[in-house]
């Protein structure tokens, strides 16, 4: 089984190839929309995650599954061909890394800044607006925000922009306190 860093490297290479092809065909936003839909489907479907990750399914099965999902969702032909190629090359498990890398390339091309916001509970509309306004002010640009819920944080918020991480979660504060107490 490949580790996360090798999947990330493979994902970056495939994403770059897909981005270059989509740029040539003037399909960057269409492909990005397809990949965002696929990302949501992966998050929602345990069966799809199993199909991608399990060595019990061969490349041909993975290709049929991904192309079938894409055809049903009316993905662009560029996306469909790419999904078939990715799975046929035995790289279906790298799909989440490909999607993340493609989203990053697309955001960079648009000059957008993406931010990943993680909270212990879902943000209300007012809270989401406040976070967006604070990020806009801090970054000087309108951020593209993706949100995640992680109950392990206990409370507070974590915001990741590029390689920078702002961690104001209760869990990290408790961990810091625990570390300080152990040193005392």
PDB file of C-alpha atoms in Angstrom:
ATOM      1  CA  UNK A   1       0.000   0.000   0.000  1.00  0.00           C
ATOM      2  CA  UNK A   2       1.381   3.422  -0.964  1.00  0.00           C
ATOM      3  CA  UNK A   3       1.909   6.030   1.708  1.00  0.00           C
ATOM      4  CA  UNK A   4       0.262   9.459   1.722  1.00  0.00           C
ATOM      5  CA  UNK A   5       3.287  11.323   0.353  1.00  0.00           C
ATOM      6  CA  UNK A   6       3.672   9.034  -2.671  1.00  0.00           C
ATOM      7  CA  UNK A   7      -0.074   9.323  -3.382  1.00  0.00           C
ATOM      8  CA  UNK A   8       0.269  13.083  -3.105  1.00  0.00           C
ATOM      9  CA  UNK A   9       3.175  13.099  -5.584  1.00  0.00           C
ATOM     10  CA  UNK A  10       1.280  10.886  -8.006  1.00  0.00           C
ATOM     11  CA  UNK A  11      -1.820  13.024  -7.479  1.00  0.00           C
ATOM     12  CA  UNK A  12       0.124  16.204  -8.250  1.00  0.00           C
ATOM     13  CA  UNK A  13       1.517  14.783 -11.491  1.00  0.00           C
ATOM     14  CA  UNK A  14      -1.861  13.533 -12.701  1.00  0.00           C
ATOM     15  CA  UNK A  15      -3.545  16.788 -11.634  1.00  0.00           C
ATOM     16  CA  UNK A  16      -0.977  18.839 -13.568  1.00  0.00           C
ATOM     17  CA  UNK A  17      -1.538  16.727 -16.687  1.00  0.00           C
ATOM     18  CA  UNK A  18      -5.327  17.060 -16.338  1.00  0.00           C
ATOM     19  CA  UNK A  19      -5.050  20.808 -15.686  1.00  0.00           C
ATOM     20  CA  UNK A  20      -2.860  21.291 -18.778  1.00  0.00           C
ATOM     21  CA  UNK A  21      -5.313  19.307 -20.913  1.00  0.00           C
ATOM     22  CA  UNK A  22      -8.317  21.155 -19.482  1.00  0.00           C
ATOM     23  CA  UNK A  23      -6.578  24.489 -20.134  1.00  0.00           C
ATOM     24  CA  UNK A  24      -5.928  23.530 -23.775  1.00  0.00           C
ATOM     25  CA  UNK A  25      -9.588  22.548 -24.181  1.00  0.00           C
ATOM     26  CA  UNK A  26     -10.910  25.584 -22.259  1.00  0.00           C
ATOM     27  CA  UNK A  27     -12.513  23.176 -19.753  1.00  0.00           C
ATOM     28  CA  UNK A  28     -10.777  24.158 -16.497  1.00  0.00           C
ATOM     29  CA  UNK A  29     -13.920  25.223 -14.639  1.00  0.00           C
ATOM     30  CA  UNK A  30     -16.042  22.362 -16.040  1.00  0.00           C
ATOM     31  CA  UNK A  31     -13.467  19.776 -14.946  1.00  0.00           C
ATOM     32  CA  UNK A  32     -13.127  21.469 -11.548  1.00  0.00           C
ATOM     33  CA  UNK A  33     -16.907  21.278 -11.093  1.00  0.00           C
ATOM     34  CA  UNK A  34     -16.849  17.592 -12.008  1.00  0.00           C
ATOM     35  CA  UNK A  35     -14.046  16.903  -9.545  1.00  0.00           C
ATOM     36  CA  UNK A  36     -15.819  18.805  -6.750  1.00  0.00           C
ATOM     37  CA  UNK A  37     -18.913  16.656  -7.345  1.00  0.00           C
ATOM     38  CA  UNK A  38     -16.756  13.551  -7.276  1.00  0.00           C
ATOM     39  CA  UNK A  39     -15.058  14.745  -4.061  1.00  0.00           C
ATOM     40  CA  UNK A  40     -18.482  15.117  -2.415  1.00  0.00           C
ATOM     41  CA  UNK A  41     -19.481  11.654  -3.668  1.00  0.00           C
ATOM     42  CA  UNK A  42     -16.308  10.144  -2.193  1.00  0.00           C
ATOM     43  CA  UNK A  43     -16.997  11.831   1.139  1.00  0.00           C
ATOM     44  CA  UNK A  44     -20.625  10.609   1.150  1.00  0.00           C
ATOM     45  CA  UNK A  45     -20.173   7.060  -0.131  1.00  0.00           C
ATOM     46  CA  UNK A  46     -18.356   4.382   1.826  1.00  0.00           C
ATOM     47  CA  UNK A  47     -18.787   2.040  -1.154  1.00  0.00           C
ATOM     48  CA  UNK A  48     -16.991   4.478  -3.456  1.00  0.00           C
ATOM     49  CA  UNK A  49     -14.136   4.903  -0.954  1.00  0.00           C
ATOM     50  CA  UNK A  50     -13.869   1.113  -0.742  1.00  0.00           C
ATOM     51  CA  UNK A  51     -13.822   0.788  -4.536  1.00  0.00           C
ATOM     52  CA  UNK A  52     -10.979   3.305  -4.802  1.00  0.00           C
ATOM     53  CA  UNK A  53      -8.846   2.027  -1.921  1.00  0.00           C
ATOM     54  CA  UNK A  54      -9.364  -1.729  -1.985  1.00  0.00           C
ATOM     55  CA  UNK A  55      -6.875  -3.929  -3.828  1.00  0.00           C
ATOM     56  CA  UNK A  56      -9.705  -6.466  -4.142  1.00  0.00           C
ATOM     57  CA  UNK A  57     -10.998  -4.458  -7.110  1.00  0.00           C
ATOM     58  CA  UNK A  58      -8.895  -4.484 -10.252  1.00  0.00           C
ATOM     59  CA  UNK A  59      -8.067  -1.503 -12.434  1.00  0.00           C
ATOM     60  CA  UNK A  60     -10.775  -2.450 -14.921  1.00  0.00           C
ATOM     61  CA  UNK A  61     -13.474  -2.553 -12.215  1.00  0.00           C
ATOM     62  CA  UNK A  62     -12.331   0.792 -10.821  1.00  0.00           C
ATOM     63  CA  UNK A  63     -12.341   2.344 -14.289  1.00  0.00           C
ATOM     64  CA  UNK A  64     -15.860   1.037 -15.001  1.00  0.00           C
ATOM     65  CA  UNK A  65     -17.102   2.297 -11.635  1.00  0.00           C
ATOM     66  CA  UNK A  66     -15.611   5.776 -11.959  1.00  0.00           C
ATOM     67  CA  UNK A  67     -16.637   6.251 -15.584  1.00  0.00           C
ATOM     68  CA  UNK A  68     -20.122   4.951 -14.764  1.00  0.00           C
ATOM     69  CA  UNK A  69     -20.471   7.478 -11.931  1.00  0.00           C
ATOM     70  CA  UNK A  70     -19.132  10.236 -14.152  1.00  0.00           C
ATOM     71  CA  UNK A  71     -21.479   9.385 -17.019  1.00  0.00           C
ATOM     72  CA  UNK A  72     -24.491   9.315 -14.689  1.00  0.00           C
ATOM     73  CA  UNK A  73     -23.446  12.705 -13.245  1.00  0.00           C
ATOM     74  CA  UNK A  74     -22.982  14.053 -16.797  1.00  0.00           C
ATOM     75  CA  UNK A  75     -19.286  14.892 -16.360  1.00  0.00           C
ATOM     76  CA  UNK A  76     -17.417  16.446 -19.285  1.00  0.00           C
ATOM     77  CA  UNK A  77     -15.763  14.071 -21.750  1.00  0.00           C
ATOM     78  CA  UNK A  78     -12.346  15.319 -20.568  1.00  0.00           C
ATOM     79  CA  UNK A  79     -13.133  14.268 -16.991  1.00  0.00           C
ATOM     80  CA  UNK A  80     -14.586  10.915 -18.061  1.00  0.00           C
ATOM     81  CA  UNK A  81     -11.534  10.020 -20.157  1.00  0.00           C
ATOM     82  CA  UNK A  82      -9.235  11.112 -17.347  1.00  0.00           C
ATOM     83  CA  UNK A  83     -11.050   8.985 -14.744  1.00  0.00           C
ATOM     84  CA  UNK A  84     -10.838   5.960 -17.039  1.00  0.00           C
ATOM     85  CA  UNK A  85      -7.120   6.537 -17.627  1.00  0.00           C
ATOM     86  CA  UNK A  86      -6.380   7.095 -13.924  1.00  0.00           C
ATOM     87  CA  UNK A  87      -8.106   3.873 -12.897  1.00  0.00           C
ATOM     88  CA  UNK A  88      -6.689   1.859 -15.819  1.00  0.00           C
ATOM     89  CA  UNK A  89      -3.190   2.903 -14.750  1.00  0.00           C
ATOM     90  CA  UNK A  90      -3.868   1.506 -11.278  1.00  0.00           C
ATOM     91  CA  UNK A  91      -4.016   4.934  -9.663  1.00  0.00           C
ATOM     92  CA  UNK A  92      -7.634   5.008  -8.484  1.00  0.00           C
ATOM     93  CA  UNK A  93      -6.543   5.300  -4.863  1.00  0.00           C
ATOM     94  CA  UNK A  94      -4.752   8.566  -5.738  1.00  0.00           C
ATOM     95  CA  UNK A  95      -8.003  10.233  -6.872  1.00  0.00           C
ATOM     96  CA  UNK A  96      -8.524  12.299  -3.669  1.00  0.00           C
ATOM     97  CA  UNK A  97      -4.942  13.615  -3.991  1.00  0.00           C
ATOM     98  CA  UNK A  98      -5.543  14.398  -7.675  1.00  0.00           C
ATOM     99  CA  UNK A  99      -8.695  16.342  -6.821  1.00  0.00           C
ATOM    100  CA  UNK A 100      -6.938  18.357  -4.100  1.00  0.00           C
ATOM    101  CA  UNK A 101      -3.983  19.159  -6.361  1.00  0.00           C
ATOM    102  CA  UNK A 102      -6.264  20.124  -9.267  1.00  0.00           C
ATOM    103  CA  UNK A 103      -8.307  22.461  -7.040  1.00  0.00           C
ATOM    104  CA  UNK A 104      -5.066  24.111  -5.924  1.00  0.00           C
ATOM    105  CA  UNK A 105      -3.834  24.555  -9.516  1.00  0.00           C
ATOM    106  CA  UNK A 106      -7.172  25.991 -10.592  1.00  0.00           C
ATOM    107  CA  UNK A 107      -7.290  28.425  -7.646  1.00  0.00           C
ATOM    108  CA  UNK A 108      -3.722  29.580  -8.384  1.00  0.00           C
ATOM    109  CA  UNK A 109      -4.625  30.155 -12.040  1.00  0.00           C
ATOM    110  CA  UNK A 110      -7.569  32.331 -10.967  1.00  0.00           C
ATOM    111  CA  UNK A 111      -5.431  34.176  -8.421  1.00  0.00           C
ATOM    112  CA  UNK A 112      -7.677  32.922  -5.627  1.00  0.00           C
ATOM    113  CA  UNK A 113      -6.609  31.917  -2.154  1.00  0.00           C
ATOM    114  CA  UNK A 114      -8.072  28.742  -0.728  1.00  0.00           C
ATOM    115  CA  UNK A 115      -8.567  28.210   2.979  1.00  0.00           C
ATOM    116  CA  UNK A 116      -9.585  25.058   4.820  1.00  0.00           C
ATOM    117  CA  UNK A 117     -11.592  25.775   7.947  1.00  0.00           C
ATOM    118  CA  UNK A 118     -12.043  22.961  10.470  1.00  0.00           C
ATOM    119  CA  UNK A 119     -14.411  23.265  13.424  1.00  0.00           C
ATOM    120  CA  UNK A 120     -15.781  20.908  16.065  1.00  0.00           C
ATOM    121  CA  UNK A 121     -19.382  21.646  15.038  1.00  0.00           C
ATOM    122  CA  UNK A 122     -20.825  23.012  11.771  1.00  0.00           C
ATOM    123  CA  UNK A 123     -20.586  26.796  11.421  1.00  0.00           C
ATOM    124  CA  UNK A 124     -23.787  28.833  11.362  1.00  0.00           C
ATOM    125  CA  UNK A 125     -24.290  31.166   8.380  1.00  0.00           C
ATOM    126  CA  UNK A 126     -23.322  34.166  10.529  1.00  0.00           C
ATOM    127  CA  UNK A 127     -20.165  32.427  11.789  1.00  0.00           C
ATOM    128  CA  UNK A 128     -19.176  31.419   8.247  1.00  0.00           C
ATOM    129  CA  UNK A 129     -19.636  35.026   7.114  1.00  0.00           C
ATOM    130  CA  UNK A 130     -17.492  36.242  10.009  1.00  0.00           C
ATOM    131  CA  UNK A 131     -14.710  33.772   9.215  1.00  0.00           C
ATOM    132  CA  UNK A 132     -14.810  34.786   5.533  1.00  0.00           C
ATOM    133  CA  UNK A 133     -14.630  38.490   6.461  1.00  0.00           C
ATOM    134  CA  UNK A 134     -11.710  37.901   8.854  1.00  0.00           C
ATOM    135  CA  UNK A 135      -9.825  35.904   6.215  1.00  0.00           C
ATOM    136  CA  UNK A 136     -10.550  38.532   3.554  1.00  0.00           C
ATOM    137  CA  UNK A 137      -9.087  41.200   5.830  1.00  0.00           C
ATOM    138  CA  UNK A 138      -6.055  39.109   6.821  1.00  0.00           C
ATOM    139  CA  UNK A 139      -5.236  37.893   3.310  1.00  0.00           C
ATOM    140  CA  UNK A 140      -6.214  40.942   1.304  1.00  0.00           C
ATOM    141  CA  UNK A 141      -8.092  38.681  -1.122  1.00  0.00           C
ATOM    142  CA  UNK A 142     -11.405  36.879  -1.230  1.00  0.00           C
ATOM    143  CA  UNK A 143     -10.740  33.360   0.032  1.00  0.00           C
ATOM    144  CA  UNK A 144     -12.335  30.203  -1.328  1.00  0.00           C
ATOM    145  CA  UNK A 145     -13.307  28.448   1.871  1.00  0.00           C
ATOM    146  CA  UNK A 146     -13.831  24.731   2.313  1.00  0.00           C
ATOM    147  CA  UNK A 147     -15.176  23.639   5.676  1.00  0.00           C
ATOM    148  CA  UNK A 148     -14.731  20.415   7.606  1.00  0.00           C
ATOM    149  CA  UNK A 149     -16.183  19.237  10.878  1.00  0.00           C
ATOM    150  CA  UNK A 150     -13.883  17.351  13.244  1.00  0.00           C
ATOM    151  CA  UNK A 151     -15.450  16.654  16.667  1.00  0.00           C
ATOM    152  CA  UNK A 152     -11.985  15.757  18.006  1.00  0.00           C
ATOM    153  CA  UNK A 153     -11.178  19.493  18.130  1.00  0.00           C
ATOM    154  CA  UNK A 154     -13.658  19.796  21.040  1.00  0.00           C
ATOM    155  CA  UNK A 155     -14.159  23.506  20.271  1.00  0.00           C
ATOM    156  CA  UNK A 156     -12.566  26.470  18.518  1.00  0.00           C
ATOM    157  CA  UNK A 157     -11.295  26.616  14.962  1.00  0.00           C
ATOM    158  CA  UNK A 158      -8.369  25.616  12.752  1.00  0.00           C
ATOM    159  CA  UNK A 159      -7.695  27.526   9.533  1.00  0.00           C
ATOM    160  CA  UNK A 160      -5.167  26.352   6.959  1.00  0.00           C
ATOM    161  CA  UNK A 161      -4.130  28.689   4.154  1.00  0.00           C
ATOM    162  CA  UNK A 162      -1.407  27.211   1.998  1.00  0.00           C
ATOM    163  CA  UNK A 163       1.279  25.938   4.344  1.00  0.00           C
ATOM    164  CA  UNK A 164       0.220  28.250   7.194  1.00  0.00           C
ATOM    165  CA  UNK A 165      -1.963  26.883   9.977  1.00  0.00           C
ATOM    166  CA  UNK A 166      -3.801  28.967  12.551  1.00  0.00           C
ATOM    167  CA  UNK A 167      -4.888  26.640  15.338  1.00  0.00           C
ATOM    168  CA  UNK A 168      -7.234  28.051  17.970  1.00  0.00           C
ATOM    169  CA  UNK A 169      -8.834  24.742  18.824  1.00  0.00           C
ATOM    170  CA  UNK A 170      -9.554  23.677  22.357  1.00  0.00           C
ATOM    171  CA  UNK A 171      -7.772  20.373  21.721  1.00  0.00           C
ATOM    172  CA  UNK A 172      -4.462  22.081  20.852  1.00  0.00           C
ATOM    173  CA  UNK A 173      -4.745  24.374  23.867  1.00  0.00           C
ATOM    174  CA  UNK A 174      -5.343  21.376  26.133  1.00  0.00           C
ATOM    175  CA  UNK A 175      -2.424  19.529  24.521  1.00  0.00           C
ATOM    176  CA  UNK A 176      -0.155  22.552  25.149  1.00  0.00           C
ATOM    177  CA  UNK A 177      -1.272  22.713  28.767  1.00  0.00           C
ATOM    178  CA  UNK A 178      -0.707  18.978  29.194  1.00  0.00           C
ATOM    179  CA  UNK A 179       2.797  19.313  27.723  1.00  0.00           C
ATOM    180  CA  UNK A 180       3.580  22.281  29.998  1.00  0.00           C
ATOM    181  CA  UNK A 181       2.382  20.347  33.048  1.00  0.00           C
ATOM    182  CA  UNK A 182       4.542  17.351  32.142  1.00  0.00           C
ATOM    183  CA  UNK A 183       7.615  19.585  31.898  1.00  0.00           C
ATOM    184  CA  UNK A 184       6.962  21.189  35.288  1.00  0.00           C
TER     185      UNK A 184
END
